Amino acid sequence: MAEKVSRKKQRRSVPSGQMHIQATFNNTIITFSDKKGNVLTAASAGACGFRGSKKGTAYAAQVATEKAAENAKTLYGLGSVDVFVKGVGLGRDSAIRSLSNLDISVESIKDVTGVPHGGVRPKKARRA
């Protein structure tokens, strides 16, 4: 019988990618992906140990960004990102600012927050 040779899985190098920030009032989720949108690493304020109302703070978003960016840099060699921001939470700005501490350059910043068009369905007319 032939022995099966196992090789260590090769980590791919991603020099430039995307950073998605979903900032709500309750939490901030940071996701790093390649240019096609395939997720490399992710972190959230809740996953970093923050609980309750502290998850929605700017500091919690900064800590989550540093954790996700550190993983993306060490595992994939990420050097530059295009930033996509969604939501209205407090972590929008602090997440982008914390990238400069980790030597990841920001190529562009785009706001992809959903905008309602047409609004919600109107309430049923009152009976007389």
PDB file of C-alpha atoms in Angstrom:
ATOM      1  CA  MET A   1       0.000   0.000   0.000  1.00  0.00           C
ATOM      2  CA  ALA A   2       1.224   3.471  -0.911  1.00  0.00           C
ATOM      3  CA  GLU A   3       1.531   5.896   1.969  1.00  0.00           C
ATOM      4  CA  LYS A   4      -0.365   9.134   1.700  1.00  0.00           C
ATOM      5  CA  VAL A   5       1.917  12.156   1.841  1.00  0.00           C
ATOM      6  CA  SER A   6       0.342  15.059   3.712  1.00  0.00           C
ATOM      7  CA  ARG A   7       1.484  18.554   2.925  1.00  0.00           C
ATOM      8  CA  LYS A   8       0.891  21.644   5.004  1.00  0.00           C
ATOM      9  CA  LYS A   9      -1.780  23.867   3.489  1.00  0.00           C
ATOM     10  CA  GLN A  10      -0.161  26.889   1.859  1.00  0.00           C
ATOM     11  CA  ARG A  11      -1.529  30.252   3.024  1.00  0.00           C
ATOM     12  CA  ARG A  12      -2.153  32.529   0.096  1.00  0.00           C
ATOM     13  CA  SER A  13      -0.696  36.011  -0.047  1.00  0.00           C
ATOM     14  CA  VAL A  14      -3.173  38.885  -0.346  1.00  0.00           C
ATOM     15  CA  PRO A  15      -1.248  42.189  -0.582  1.00  0.00           C
ATOM     16  CA  SER A  16      -4.366  44.341  -1.064  1.00  0.00           C
ATOM     17  CA  GLY A  17      -7.967  43.715  -0.088  1.00  0.00           C
ATOM     18  CA  GLN A  18     -11.128  45.160   1.378  1.00  0.00           C
ATOM     19  CA  MET A  19     -12.212  46.082   4.887  1.00  0.00           C
ATOM     20  CA  HIS A  20     -15.919  46.077   5.671  1.00  0.00           C
ATOM     21  CA  ILE A  21     -17.161  47.914   8.763  1.00  0.00           C
ATOM     22  CA  GLN A  22     -20.718  47.319   9.945  1.00  0.00           C
ATOM     23  CA  ALA A  23     -21.323  49.846  12.707  1.00  0.00           C
ATOM     24  CA  THR A  24     -24.647  49.646  14.522  1.00  0.00           C
ATOM     25  CA  PHE A  25     -25.621  51.224  17.830  1.00  0.00           C
ATOM     26  CA  ASN A  26     -25.282  47.828  19.537  1.00  0.00           C
ATOM     27  CA  ASN A  27     -22.136  46.322  17.971  1.00  0.00           C
ATOM     28  CA  THR A  28     -19.380  46.820  15.394  1.00  0.00           C
ATOM     29  CA  ILE A  29     -18.343  44.023  13.038  1.00  0.00           C
ATOM     30  CA  ILE A  30     -15.043  44.247  11.118  1.00  0.00           C
ATOM     31  CA  THR A  31     -14.383  41.950   8.154  1.00  0.00           C
ATOM     32  CA  PHE A  32     -11.264  41.747   5.973  1.00  0.00           C
ATOM     33  CA  SER A  33     -11.638  40.189   2.523  1.00  0.00           C
ATOM     34  CA  ASP A  34      -9.747  39.921  -0.735  1.00  0.00           C
ATOM     35  CA  LYS A  35     -10.663  42.045  -3.778  1.00  0.00           C
ATOM     36  CA  LYS A  36     -13.352  39.544  -4.842  1.00  0.00           C
ATOM     37  CA  GLY A  37     -15.037  39.645  -1.427  1.00  0.00           C
ATOM     38  CA  ASN A  38     -13.872  36.278  -0.058  1.00  0.00           C
ATOM     39  CA  VAL A  39     -13.538  36.680   3.725  1.00  0.00           C
ATOM     40  CA  LEU A  40     -10.023  36.412   5.209  1.00  0.00           C
ATOM     41  CA  THR A  41     -10.596  37.362   8.861  1.00  0.00           C
ATOM     42  CA  ALA A  42     -13.371  38.908  10.930  1.00  0.00           C
ATOM     43  CA  ALA A  43     -13.815  40.279  14.442  1.00  0.00           C
ATOM     44  CA  SER A  44     -16.510  42.056  16.373  1.00  0.00           C
ATOM     45  CA  ALA A  45     -16.707  44.075  19.563  1.00  0.00           C
ATOM     46  CA  GLY A  46     -18.678  41.257  21.183  1.00  0.00           C
ATOM     47  CA  ALA A  47     -16.069  38.667  20.206  1.00  0.00           C
ATOM     48  CA  CYS A  48     -13.355  40.852  21.774  1.00  0.00           C
ATOM     49  CA  GLY A  49     -14.947  40.546  25.209  1.00  0.00           C
ATOM     50  CA  PHE A  50     -17.163  43.629  25.321  1.00  0.00           C
ATOM     51  CA  ARG A  51     -20.660  43.084  26.662  1.00  0.00           C
ATOM     52  CA  GLY A  52     -23.886  45.069  26.726  1.00  0.00           C
ATOM     53  CA  SER A  53     -23.802  48.767  25.906  1.00  0.00           C
ATOM     54  CA  LYS A  54     -19.969  48.788  25.757  1.00  0.00           C
ATOM     55  CA  LYS A  55     -20.081  46.859  22.450  1.00  0.00           C
ATOM     56  CA  GLY A  56     -21.363  49.937  20.624  1.00  0.00           C
ATOM     57  CA  THR A  57     -18.555  52.254  21.726  1.00  0.00           C
ATOM     58  CA  ALA A  58     -15.778  53.670  19.561  1.00  0.00           C
ATOM     59  CA  TYR A  59     -13.110  52.007  21.725  1.00  0.00           C
ATOM     60  CA  ALA A  60     -14.656  48.572  21.242  1.00  0.00           C
ATOM     61  CA  ALA A  61     -14.600  49.127  17.465  1.00  0.00           C
ATOM     62  CA  GLN A  62     -10.924  50.099  17.660  1.00  0.00           C
ATOM     63  CA  VAL A  63     -10.027  46.931  19.583  1.00  0.00           C
ATOM     64  CA  ALA A  64     -11.988  44.762  17.139  1.00  0.00           C
ATOM     65  CA  THR A  65     -10.250  46.396  14.166  1.00  0.00           C
ATOM     66  CA  GLU A  66      -6.807  45.858  15.680  1.00  0.00           C
ATOM     67  CA  LYS A  67      -7.571  42.184  16.312  1.00  0.00           C
ATOM     68  CA  ALA A  68      -8.884  41.520  12.789  1.00  0.00           C
ATOM     69  CA  ALA A  69      -6.144  43.580  11.108  1.00  0.00           C
ATOM     70  CA  GLU A  70      -3.390  41.822  13.053  1.00  0.00           C
ATOM     71  CA  ASN A  71      -4.698  38.436  11.884  1.00  0.00           C
ATOM     72  CA  ALA A  72      -5.038  39.621   8.281  1.00  0.00           C
ATOM     73  CA  LYS A  73      -1.524  41.033   8.288  1.00  0.00           C
ATOM     74  CA  THR A  74       0.234  38.045   9.841  1.00  0.00           C
ATOM     75  CA  LEU A  75      -1.703  35.296   8.043  1.00  0.00           C
ATOM     76  CA  TYR A  76      -2.147  36.881   4.603  1.00  0.00           C
ATOM     77  CA  GLY A  77       0.344  39.767   4.425  1.00  0.00           C
ATOM     78  CA  LEU A  78      -2.347  42.389   3.874  1.00  0.00           C
ATOM     79  CA  GLY A  79      -0.810  45.796   3.165  1.00  0.00           C
ATOM     80  CA  SER A  80      -3.512  48.048   1.739  1.00  0.00           C
ATOM     81  CA  VAL A  81      -7.304  48.083   1.884  1.00  0.00           C
ATOM     82  CA  ASP A  82     -10.363  49.719   0.389  1.00  0.00           C
ATOM     83  CA  VAL A  83     -12.739  50.541   3.252  1.00  0.00           C
ATOM     84  CA  PHE A  84     -16.511  50.052   3.005  1.00  0.00           C
ATOM     85  CA  VAL A  85     -18.507  51.536   5.894  1.00  0.00           C
ATOM     86  CA  LYS A  86     -22.108  50.529   6.601  1.00  0.00           C
ATOM     87  CA  GLY A  87     -24.263  51.813   9.446  1.00  0.00           C
ATOM     88  CA  VAL A  88     -24.559  54.730  11.834  1.00  0.00           C
ATOM     89  CA  GLY A  89     -22.716  53.534  14.957  1.00  0.00           C
ATOM     90  CA  LEU A  90     -19.954  55.203  16.949  1.00  0.00           C
ATOM     91  CA  GLY A  91     -17.224  52.885  15.618  1.00  0.00           C
ATOM     92  CA  ARG A  92     -17.152  54.210  12.058  1.00  0.00           C
ATOM     93  CA  ASP A  93     -14.238  56.651  12.401  1.00  0.00           C
ATOM     94  CA  SER A  94     -12.219  54.949  15.116  1.00  0.00           C
ATOM     95  CA  ALA A  95     -12.088  51.690  13.145  1.00  0.00           C
ATOM     96  CA  ILE A  96     -10.487  53.436  10.161  1.00  0.00           C
ATOM     97  CA  ARG A  97      -8.092  55.458  12.344  1.00  0.00           C
ATOM     98  CA  SER A  98      -6.788  52.364  14.111  1.00  0.00           C
ATOM     99  CA  LEU A  99      -5.519  50.957  10.785  1.00  0.00           C
ATOM    100  CA  SER A 100      -2.760  53.567  10.674  1.00  0.00           C
ATOM    101  CA  ASN A 101      -1.235  52.107  13.872  1.00  0.00           C
ATOM    102  CA  LEU A 102      -0.787  48.750  12.103  1.00  0.00           C
ATOM    103  CA  ASP A 103       0.835  50.079   8.894  1.00  0.00           C
ATOM    104  CA  ILE A 104      -2.081  49.140   6.643  1.00  0.00           C
ATOM    105  CA  SER A 105      -2.660  51.873   4.088  1.00  0.00           C
ATOM    106  CA  VAL A 106      -6.191  52.992   3.215  1.00  0.00           C
ATOM    107  CA  GLU A 107      -6.708  53.315  -0.554  1.00  0.00           C
ATOM    108  CA  SER A 108     -10.320  54.542  -0.486  1.00  0.00           C
ATOM    109  CA  ILE A 109     -13.272  54.961   1.872  1.00  0.00           C
ATOM    110  CA  LYS A 110     -16.825  54.352   0.655  1.00  0.00           C
ATOM    111  CA  ASP A 111     -20.092  54.633   2.580  1.00  0.00           C
ATOM    112  CA  VAL A 112     -22.475  51.815   1.618  1.00  0.00           C
ATOM    113  CA  THR A 113     -25.164  52.500   4.226  1.00  0.00           C
ATOM    114  CA  GLY A 114     -28.609  51.551   2.925  1.00  0.00           C
ATOM    115  CA  VAL A 115     -30.902  54.435   2.063  1.00  0.00           C
ATOM    116  CA  PRO A 116     -34.689  53.884   2.053  1.00  0.00           C
ATOM    117  CA  HIS A 117     -36.403  54.779  -1.218  1.00  0.00           C
ATOM    118  CA  GLY A 118     -40.177  54.896  -1.030  1.00  0.00           C
ATOM    119  CA  GLY A 119     -40.264  54.191   2.694  1.00  0.00           C
ATOM    120  CA  VAL A 120     -42.489  51.756   4.534  1.00  0.00           C
ATOM    121  CA  ARG A 121     -46.018  50.738   3.574  1.00  0.00           C
ATOM    122  CA  PRO A 122     -48.581  53.293   4.826  1.00  0.00           C
ATOM    123  CA  LYS A 123     -50.942  52.419   7.664  1.00  0.00           C
ATOM    124  CA  LYS A 124     -54.397  51.127   6.811  1.00  0.00           C
ATOM    125  CA  ALA A 125     -57.080  53.866   6.638  1.00  0.00           C
ATOM    126  CA  ARG A 126     -59.171  54.276   9.780  1.00  0.00           C
ATOM    127  CA  ARG A 127     -62.754  53.034   9.693  1.00  0.00           C
ATOM    128  CA  ALA A 128     -65.406  55.675  10.234  1.00  0.00           C
TER     129      ALA A 128
END
